[in-house]
Amino acid sequence: MADDPFALFDTWLAEAAGEPNDPGAMALATADADGRPSLRMVLLKGHDSRGFVFYTNRESRKAGELAANPNAALLFHWKSLRRQIRIEGAVSQVLDTESDAYFESRGRASKLGAWASDQSRPLDERATFEARYAAFDARFSGDVPRPPHWGGYRVAPERIEIWEDRPGRLHHRRLFTRIGDGWSEGLLFP
Ligand SMILES: Cc1cc2nc3c(=O)[nH]c(=O)nc-3n(C[C@H](O)[C@H](O)[C@H](O)COP(=O)(O)O)c2cc1C
């Protein structure tokens, strides 16, 4: 029987706690309707057997690509540990209640930043961004609500590959492929 790749992920993420910063940072690859890829870093903000969750502006470039092509790939690379995890799968928006709960956990500055940033759109000068931030700071003197254009996405993995460094570049790759509710496991040449 295959190991549970989510349990392996948990173990490796916990062991990555000593990385210099952001062990939950992951590269997110999307592609537009013509299959042209783009890539950027995001932070993992939740994961369970349903998938891996990140939060962003739903009017950003990545969001536009996900609307056109709701598939993504994630990559974790923990340099100090010489380990990599690749995840691929279909993407869906998380429920508003889930986005609300995460937004509520953010600090005030991060909340206001989500309002102030027209993410991925041209900005004439930094002062414009700072003025927008100040305007939202004044508008929301108490609680800062979640912007309607900001929320989470979940990548439901169909493929999880874990890679670890071994001496002499004889590295070790394990590929987990979703089959129904379970997983099949195999090795790949490194
Ligand atoms: C370590 C790191 C973590 C980041 N985390 C996020 C994130 O969780 N959500 C987000 O929207 N952008 C995050 N960013 C910024 C994105 O990489 C990117 O610049 C932004 O989301 C716009 O991407 P887009 O134009 O492709 O939509 C992060 C950047 C770095 C370097």
PDB file of C-alpha atoms and ligand atoms in Angstrom:
ATOM      1  CA  MET A   1       0.000   0.000   0.000  1.00  0.00           C
ATOM      2  CA  ALA A   2       1.227   3.521  -0.816  1.00  0.00           C
ATOM      3  CA  ASP A   3       2.335   5.863   1.949  1.00  0.00           C
ATOM      4  CA  ASP A   4       0.099   8.880   2.537  1.00  0.00           C
ATOM      5  CA  PRO A   5       1.738  11.796   0.689  1.00  0.00           C
ATOM      6  CA  PHE A   6      -0.088  14.323   2.893  1.00  0.00           C
ATOM      7  CA  ALA A   7       1.541  12.809   5.965  1.00  0.00           C
ATOM      8  CA  LEU A   8       4.921  12.931   4.232  1.00  0.00           C
ATOM      9  CA  PHE A   9       4.256  16.562   3.323  1.00  0.00           C
ATOM     10  CA  ASP A  10       3.435  17.378   6.961  1.00  0.00           C
ATOM     11  CA  THR A  11       6.661  15.778   8.131  1.00  0.00           C
ATOM     12  CA  TRP A  12       8.796  17.637   5.625  1.00  0.00           C
ATOM     13  CA  LEU A  13       7.059  20.980   6.245  1.00  0.00           C
ATOM     14  CA  ALA A  14       7.633  20.559   9.986  1.00  0.00           C
ATOM     15  CA  GLU A  15      11.280  19.705   9.368  1.00  0.00           C
ATOM     16  CA  ALA A  16      11.570  22.853   7.210  1.00  0.00           C
ATOM     17  CA  ALA A  17      10.724  25.052  10.218  1.00  0.00           C
ATOM     18  CA  GLY A  18      14.423  25.903  10.545  1.00  0.00           C
ATOM     19  CA  GLU A  19      14.687  27.422   7.060  1.00  0.00           C
ATOM     20  CA  PRO A  20      15.895  31.068   7.174  1.00  0.00           C
ATOM     21  CA  ASN A  21      12.368  32.296   6.342  1.00  0.00           C
ATOM     22  CA  ASP A  22       8.928  31.303   5.057  1.00  0.00           C
ATOM     23  CA  PRO A  23       9.068  27.482   4.998  1.00  0.00           C
ATOM     24  CA  GLY A  24       5.545  27.672   3.555  1.00  0.00           C
ATOM     25  CA  ALA A  25       6.672  29.673   0.517  1.00  0.00           C
ATOM     26  CA  MET A  26       5.902  27.883  -2.722  1.00  0.00           C
ATOM     27  CA  ALA A  27       6.179  28.665  -6.392  1.00  0.00           C
ATOM     28  CA  LEU A  28       2.784  28.684  -8.104  1.00  0.00           C
ATOM     29  CA  ALA A  29       2.678  27.999 -11.827  1.00  0.00           C
ATOM     30  CA  THR A  30      -0.383  28.861 -13.866  1.00  0.00           C
ATOM     31  CA  ALA A  31      -0.947  29.038 -17.601  1.00  0.00           C
ATOM     32  CA  ASP A  32      -3.184  31.211 -19.722  1.00  0.00           C
ATOM     33  CA  ALA A  33      -5.812  29.948 -22.153  1.00  0.00           C
ATOM     34  CA  ASP A  34      -3.097  29.512 -24.812  1.00  0.00           C
ATOM     35  CA  GLY A  35      -0.962  27.402 -22.484  1.00  0.00           C
ATOM     36  CA  ARG A  36       1.658  30.108 -21.857  1.00  0.00           C
ATOM     37  CA  PRO A  37       3.018  29.577 -18.342  1.00  0.00           C
ATOM     38  CA  SER A  38       3.728  32.096 -15.605  1.00  0.00           C
ATOM     39  CA  LEU A  39       5.231  31.571 -12.194  1.00  0.00           C
ATOM     40  CA  ARG A  40       5.413  33.415  -8.871  1.00  0.00           C
ATOM     41  CA  MET A  41       5.830  32.726  -5.156  1.00  0.00           C
ATOM     42  CA  VAL A  42       2.876  32.539  -2.764  1.00  0.00           C
ATOM     43  CA  LEU A  43       2.505  31.400   0.839  1.00  0.00           C
ATOM     44  CA  LEU A  44       0.800  28.185   1.871  1.00  0.00           C
ATOM     45  CA  LYS A  45      -1.939  29.171   4.315  1.00  0.00           C
ATOM     46  CA  GLY A  46      -3.732  25.866   4.811  1.00  0.00           C
ATOM     47  CA  HIS A  47      -3.599  22.269   3.719  1.00  0.00           C
ATOM     48  CA  ASP A  48      -5.493  19.073   4.357  1.00  0.00           C
ATOM     49  CA  SER A  49      -6.673  16.094   2.332  1.00  0.00           C
ATOM     50  CA  ARG A  50      -8.676  18.456   0.079  1.00  0.00           C
ATOM     51  CA  GLY A  51      -5.582  20.301  -1.049  1.00  0.00           C
ATOM     52  CA  PHE A  52      -3.218  23.223  -0.621  1.00  0.00           C
ATOM     53  CA  VAL A  53      -4.561  26.754  -0.056  1.00  0.00           C
ATOM     54  CA  PHE A  54      -3.110  30.171  -0.839  1.00  0.00           C
ATOM     55  CA  TYR A  55      -4.676  33.647  -0.780  1.00  0.00           C
ATOM     56  CA  THR A  56      -4.448  36.389  -3.330  1.00  0.00           C
ATOM     57  CA  ASN A  57      -6.182  39.124  -5.277  1.00  0.00           C
ATOM     58  CA  ARG A  58      -8.815  37.558  -7.516  1.00  0.00           C
ATOM     59  CA  GLU A  59      -8.280  40.292 -10.103  1.00  0.00           C
ATOM     60  CA  SER A  60      -4.541  39.600 -10.382  1.00  0.00           C
ATOM     61  CA  ARG A  61      -2.763  38.084 -13.343  1.00  0.00           C
ATOM     62  CA  LYS A  62      -2.650  34.650 -11.687  1.00  0.00           C
ATOM     63  CA  ALA A  63      -6.387  34.862 -10.964  1.00  0.00           C
ATOM     64  CA  GLY A  64      -7.117  35.686 -14.607  1.00  0.00           C
ATOM     65  CA  GLU A  65      -5.066  32.713 -15.713  1.00  0.00           C
ATOM     66  CA  LEU A  66      -6.813  30.429 -13.217  1.00  0.00           C
ATOM     67  CA  ALA A  67     -10.191  31.616 -14.499  1.00  0.00           C
ATOM     68  CA  ALA A  68      -9.137  30.693 -18.046  1.00  0.00           C
ATOM     69  CA  ASN A  69      -7.349  27.495 -17.063  1.00  0.00           C
ATOM     70  CA  PRO A  70      -8.145  26.175 -13.558  1.00  0.00           C
ATOM     71  CA  ASN A  71      -5.046  24.014 -13.198  1.00  0.00           C
ATOM     72  CA  ALA A  72      -1.839  24.782 -11.361  1.00  0.00           C
ATOM     73  CA  ALA A  73       1.459  23.420 -10.180  1.00  0.00           C
ATOM     74  CA  LEU A  74       3.124  24.161  -6.842  1.00  0.00           C
ATOM     75  CA  LEU A  75       6.759  23.766  -5.938  1.00  0.00           C
ATOM     76  CA  PHE A  76       8.376  23.787  -2.525  1.00  0.00           C
ATOM     77  CA  HIS A  77      12.168  23.898  -2.412  1.00  0.00           C
ATOM     78  CA  TRP A  78      13.741  23.754   1.007  1.00  0.00           C
ATOM     79  CA  LYS A  79      17.323  24.651   0.181  1.00  0.00           C
ATOM     80  CA  SER A  80      18.821  23.889   3.565  1.00  0.00           C
ATOM     81  CA  LEU A  81      17.296  20.418   3.536  1.00  0.00           C
ATOM     82  CA  ARG A  82      17.964  19.832  -0.175  1.00  0.00           C
ATOM     83  CA  ARG A  83      14.391  18.712  -0.677  1.00  0.00           C
ATOM     84  CA  GLN A  84      11.723  19.482  -3.252  1.00  0.00           C
ATOM     85  CA  ILE A  85       8.001  18.753  -3.426  1.00  0.00           C
ATOM     86  CA  ARG A  86       6.010  19.173  -6.636  1.00  0.00           C
ATOM     87  CA  ILE A  87       2.215  19.256  -6.594  1.00  0.00           C
ATOM     88  CA  GLU A  88      -0.127  19.410  -9.584  1.00  0.00           C
ATOM     89  CA  GLY A  89      -3.881  19.575  -9.739  1.00  0.00           C
ATOM     90  CA  ALA A  90      -7.123  21.363 -10.422  1.00  0.00           C
ATOM     91  CA  VAL A  91      -7.802  24.666  -8.677  1.00  0.00           C
ATOM     92  CA  SER A  92     -10.995  26.017  -7.140  1.00  0.00           C
ATOM     93  CA  GLN A  93     -11.862  29.026  -5.019  1.00  0.00           C
ATOM     94  CA  VAL A  94     -12.264  28.342  -1.304  1.00  0.00           C
ATOM     95  CA  LEU A  95     -15.589  29.151   0.353  1.00  0.00           C
ATOM     96  CA  ASP A  96     -16.134  32.766   1.427  1.00  0.00           C
ATOM     97  CA  THR A  97     -16.353  31.620   5.048  1.00  0.00           C
ATOM     98  CA  GLU A  98     -12.846  30.134   4.768  1.00  0.00           C
ATOM     99  CA  SER A  99     -11.441  33.303   3.156  1.00  0.00           C
ATOM    100  CA  ASP A 100     -13.166  35.399   5.846  1.00  0.00           C
ATOM    101  CA  ALA A 101     -11.634  33.332   8.639  1.00  0.00           C
ATOM    102  CA  TYR A 102      -8.125  33.612   7.226  1.00  0.00           C
ATOM    103  CA  PHE A 103      -8.495  37.334   6.430  1.00  0.00           C
ATOM    104  CA  GLU A 104      -9.620  37.941  10.002  1.00  0.00           C
ATOM    105  CA  SER A 105      -6.394  36.349  11.284  1.00  0.00           C
ATOM    106  CA  ARG A 106      -4.219  38.861   9.392  1.00  0.00           C
ATOM    107  CA  GLY A 107      -2.811  42.004  10.973  1.00  0.00           C
ATOM    108  CA  ARG A 108      -4.379  45.381  10.214  1.00  0.00           C
ATOM    109  CA  ALA A 109      -1.587  46.439   7.843  1.00  0.00           C
ATOM    110  CA  SER A 110      -1.952  43.250   5.784  1.00  0.00           C
ATOM    111  CA  LYS A 111      -5.702  43.711   5.657  1.00  0.00           C
ATOM    112  CA  LEU A 112      -5.351  47.308   4.459  1.00  0.00           C
ATOM    113  CA  GLY A 113      -2.707  46.220   1.963  1.00  0.00           C
ATOM    114  CA  ALA A 114      -5.212  43.825   0.403  1.00  0.00           C
ATOM    115  CA  TRP A 115      -7.528  46.810  -0.189  1.00  0.00           C
ATOM    116  CA  ALA A 116      -4.791  49.177  -1.341  1.00  0.00           C
ATOM    117  CA  SER A 117      -3.130  46.883  -3.893  1.00  0.00           C
ATOM    118  CA  ASP A 118      -4.562  46.671  -7.401  1.00  0.00           C
ATOM    119  CA  GLN A 119      -2.371  43.612  -7.730  1.00  0.00           C
ATOM    120  CA  SER A 120      -0.706  43.044 -11.137  1.00  0.00           C
ATOM    121  CA  ARG A 121      -1.968  46.338 -12.587  1.00  0.00           C
ATOM    122  CA  PRO A 122       0.375  49.215 -13.522  1.00  0.00           C
ATOM    123  CA  LEU A 123       1.253  51.686 -10.758  1.00  0.00           C
ATOM    124  CA  ASP A 124       2.468  55.152 -11.789  1.00  0.00           C
ATOM    125  CA  GLU A 125       4.499  55.739  -8.638  1.00  0.00           C
ATOM    126  CA  ARG A 126       4.854  54.261  -5.173  1.00  0.00           C
ATOM    127  CA  ALA A 127       3.233  57.340  -3.614  1.00  0.00           C
ATOM    128  CA  THR A 128      -0.066  56.374  -5.261  1.00  0.00           C
ATOM    129  CA  PHE A 129      -0.026  53.016  -3.463  1.00  0.00           C
ATOM    130  CA  GLU A 130       0.824  54.698  -0.157  1.00  0.00           C
ATOM    131  CA  ALA A 131      -1.976  57.256  -0.634  1.00  0.00           C
ATOM    132  CA  ARG A 132      -4.459  54.448  -1.336  1.00  0.00           C
ATOM    133  CA  TYR A 133      -3.298  52.665   1.815  1.00  0.00           C
ATOM    134  CA  ALA A 134      -3.785  55.839   3.860  1.00  0.00           C
ATOM    135  CA  ALA A 135      -7.251  56.382   2.366  1.00  0.00           C
ATOM    136  CA  PHE A 136      -8.377  52.860   3.310  1.00  0.00           C
ATOM    137  CA  ASP A 137      -6.809  53.275   6.758  1.00  0.00           C
ATOM    138  CA  ALA A 138      -9.028  56.339   7.243  1.00  0.00           C
ATOM    139  CA  ARG A 139     -12.102  54.656   5.719  1.00  0.00           C
ATOM    140  CA  PHE A 140     -11.891  51.608   7.976  1.00  0.00           C
ATOM    141  CA  SER A 141     -11.169  53.098  11.367  1.00  0.00           C
ATOM    142  CA  GLY A 142     -12.456  49.971  13.144  1.00  0.00           C
ATOM    143  CA  ASP A 143     -12.574  46.470  11.652  1.00  0.00           C
ATOM    144  CA  VAL A 144     -11.229  45.984   8.142  1.00  0.00           C
ATOM    145  CA  PRO A 145     -13.578  43.736   6.144  1.00  0.00           C
ATOM    146  CA  ARG A 146     -12.286  41.279   3.532  1.00  0.00           C
ATOM    147  CA  PRO A 147     -12.214  42.927   0.112  1.00  0.00           C
ATOM    148  CA  PRO A 148     -14.671  41.236  -2.254  1.00  0.00           C
ATOM    149  CA  HIS A 149     -11.845  40.731  -4.776  1.00  0.00           C
ATOM    150  CA  TRP A 150      -9.533  38.948  -2.334  1.00  0.00           C
ATOM    151  CA  GLY A 151      -9.725  35.292  -1.343  1.00  0.00           C
ATOM    152  CA  GLY A 152      -8.305  31.820  -1.381  1.00  0.00           C
ATOM    153  CA  TYR A 153      -7.678  29.115  -3.930  1.00  0.00           C
ATOM    154  CA  ARG A 154      -7.217  25.419  -3.299  1.00  0.00           C
ATOM    155  CA  VAL A 155      -5.036  23.162  -5.433  1.00  0.00           C
ATOM    156  CA  ALA A 156      -6.467  19.631  -5.215  1.00  0.00           C
ATOM    157  CA  PRO A 157      -3.475  17.410  -5.922  1.00  0.00           C
ATOM    158  CA  GLU A 158      -3.585  14.739  -8.572  1.00  0.00           C
ATOM    159  CA  ARG A 159       0.188  14.272  -8.518  1.00  0.00           C
ATOM    160  CA  ILE A 160       2.638  14.783  -5.663  1.00  0.00           C
ATOM    161  CA  GLU A 161       6.309  14.161  -6.167  1.00  0.00           C
ATOM    162  CA  ILE A 162       8.841  14.269  -3.365  1.00  0.00           C
ATOM    163  CA  TRP A 163      12.532  14.545  -4.163  1.00  0.00           C
ATOM    164  CA  GLU A 164      15.454  14.351  -1.821  1.00  0.00           C
ATOM    165  CA  ASP A 165      19.143  14.760  -2.232  1.00  0.00           C
ATOM    166  CA  ARG A 166      21.243  11.630  -1.909  1.00  0.00           C
ATOM    167  CA  PRO A 167      25.038  11.356  -2.101  1.00  0.00           C
ATOM    168  CA  GLY A 168      26.686  11.297  -5.518  1.00  0.00           C
ATOM    169  CA  ARG A 169      23.584  12.796  -7.159  1.00  0.00           C
ATOM    170  CA  LEU A 170      21.846   9.443  -6.801  1.00  0.00           C
ATOM    171  CA  HIS A 171      18.798  11.356  -5.645  1.00  0.00           C
ATOM    172  CA  HIS A 172      15.503   9.795  -4.582  1.00  0.00           C
ATOM    173  CA  ARG A 173      12.163  10.603  -6.285  1.00  0.00           C
ATOM    174  CA  ARG A 174       8.815   9.226  -5.184  1.00  0.00           C
ATOM    175  CA  LEU A 175       5.744   9.942  -7.283  1.00  0.00           C
ATOM    176  CA  PHE A 176       2.240   9.689  -5.795  1.00  0.00           C
ATOM    177  CA  THR A 177      -0.651   9.639  -8.262  1.00  0.00           C
ATOM    178  CA  ARG A 178      -4.246  10.075  -7.163  1.00  0.00           C
ATOM    179  CA  ILE A 179      -6.462   7.024  -7.738  1.00  0.00           C
ATOM    180  CA  GLY A 180     -10.005   7.611  -6.491  1.00  0.00           C
ATOM    181  CA  ASP A 181      -9.742   8.358  -2.779  1.00  0.00           C
ATOM    182  CA  GLY A 182      -6.263   6.879  -2.506  1.00  0.00           C
ATOM    183  CA  TRP A 183      -2.825   7.073  -4.034  1.00  0.00           C
ATOM    184  CA  SER A 184      -0.541   4.870  -6.050  1.00  0.00           C
ATOM    185  CA  GLU A 185       3.161   5.212  -5.432  1.00  0.00           C
ATOM    186  CA  GLY A 186       6.148   4.671  -7.675  1.00  0.00           C
ATOM    187  CA  LEU A 187       9.736   5.720  -8.075  1.00  0.00           C
ATOM    188  CA  LEU A 188      11.161   7.869 -10.850  1.00  0.00           C
ATOM    189  CA  PHE A 189      14.733   7.956 -12.073  1.00  0.00           C
ATOM    190  CA  PRO A 190      16.208  11.091 -10.590  1.00  0.00           C
TER     191      PRO A 190
HETATM  192  C1  LIG B   1       8.060  34.635  -0.528  1.00  0.00           C
HETATM  193  C2  LIG B   1       6.898  35.304  -1.241  1.00  0.00           C
HETATM  194  C3  LIG B   1       5.607  35.027  -0.843  1.00  0.00           C
HETATM  195  C4  LIG B   1       4.523  35.615  -1.491  1.00  0.00           C
HETATM  196  N1  LIG B   1       3.257  35.290  -1.089  1.00  0.00           N
HETATM  197  C5  LIG B   1       2.194  35.785  -1.777  1.00  0.00           C
HETATM  198  C6  LIG B   1       0.869  35.352  -1.437  1.00  0.00           C
HETATM  199  O1  LIG B   1       0.646  34.514  -0.546  1.00  0.00           O
HETATM  200  N2  LIG B   1      -0.173  35.868  -2.155  1.00  0.00           N
HETATM  201  C7  LIG B   1       0.027  36.766  -3.181  1.00  0.00           C
HETATM  202  O2  LIG B   1      -0.947  37.202  -3.784  1.00  0.00           O
HETATM  203  N3  LIG B   1       1.280  37.170  -3.532  1.00  0.00           N
HETATM  204  C8  LIG B   1       2.357  36.696  -2.856  1.00  0.00           C
HETATM  205  N4  LIG B   1       3.624  37.075  -3.212  1.00  0.00           N
HETATM  206  C9  LIG B   1       3.783  37.999  -4.368  1.00  0.00           C
HETATM  207  C10 LIG B   1       3.671  37.163  -5.674  1.00  0.00           C
HETATM  208  O3  LIG B   1       4.879  36.450  -5.906  1.00  0.00           O
HETATM  209  C11 LIG B   1       3.321  38.016  -6.906  1.00  0.00           C
HETATM  210  O4  LIG B   1       4.247  39.064  -7.052  1.00  0.00           O
HETATM  211  C12 LIG B   1       1.915  38.604  -6.822  1.00  0.00           C
HETATM  212  O5  LIG B   1       0.986  37.697  -6.260  1.00  0.00           O
HETATM  213  C13 LIG B   1       1.418  38.997  -8.218  1.00  0.00           C
HETATM  214  O6  LIG B   1       1.437  37.857  -9.064  1.00  0.00           O
HETATM  215  P1  LIG B   1       0.617  37.837 -10.447  1.00  0.00           P
HETATM  216  O7  LIG B   1       0.823  39.172 -11.100  1.00  0.00           O
HETATM  217  O8  LIG B   1       1.214  36.717 -11.246  1.00  0.00           O
HETATM  218  O9  LIG B   1      -0.832  37.573 -10.117  1.00  0.00           O
HETATM  219  C14 LIG B   1       4.738  36.509  -2.566  1.00  0.00           C
HETATM  220  C15 LIG B   1       6.063  36.800  -2.964  1.00  0.00           C
HETATM  221  C16 LIG B   1       7.114  36.197  -2.311  1.00  0.00           C
HETATM  222  C17 LIG B   1       8.525  36.500  -2.777  1.00  0.00           C
END
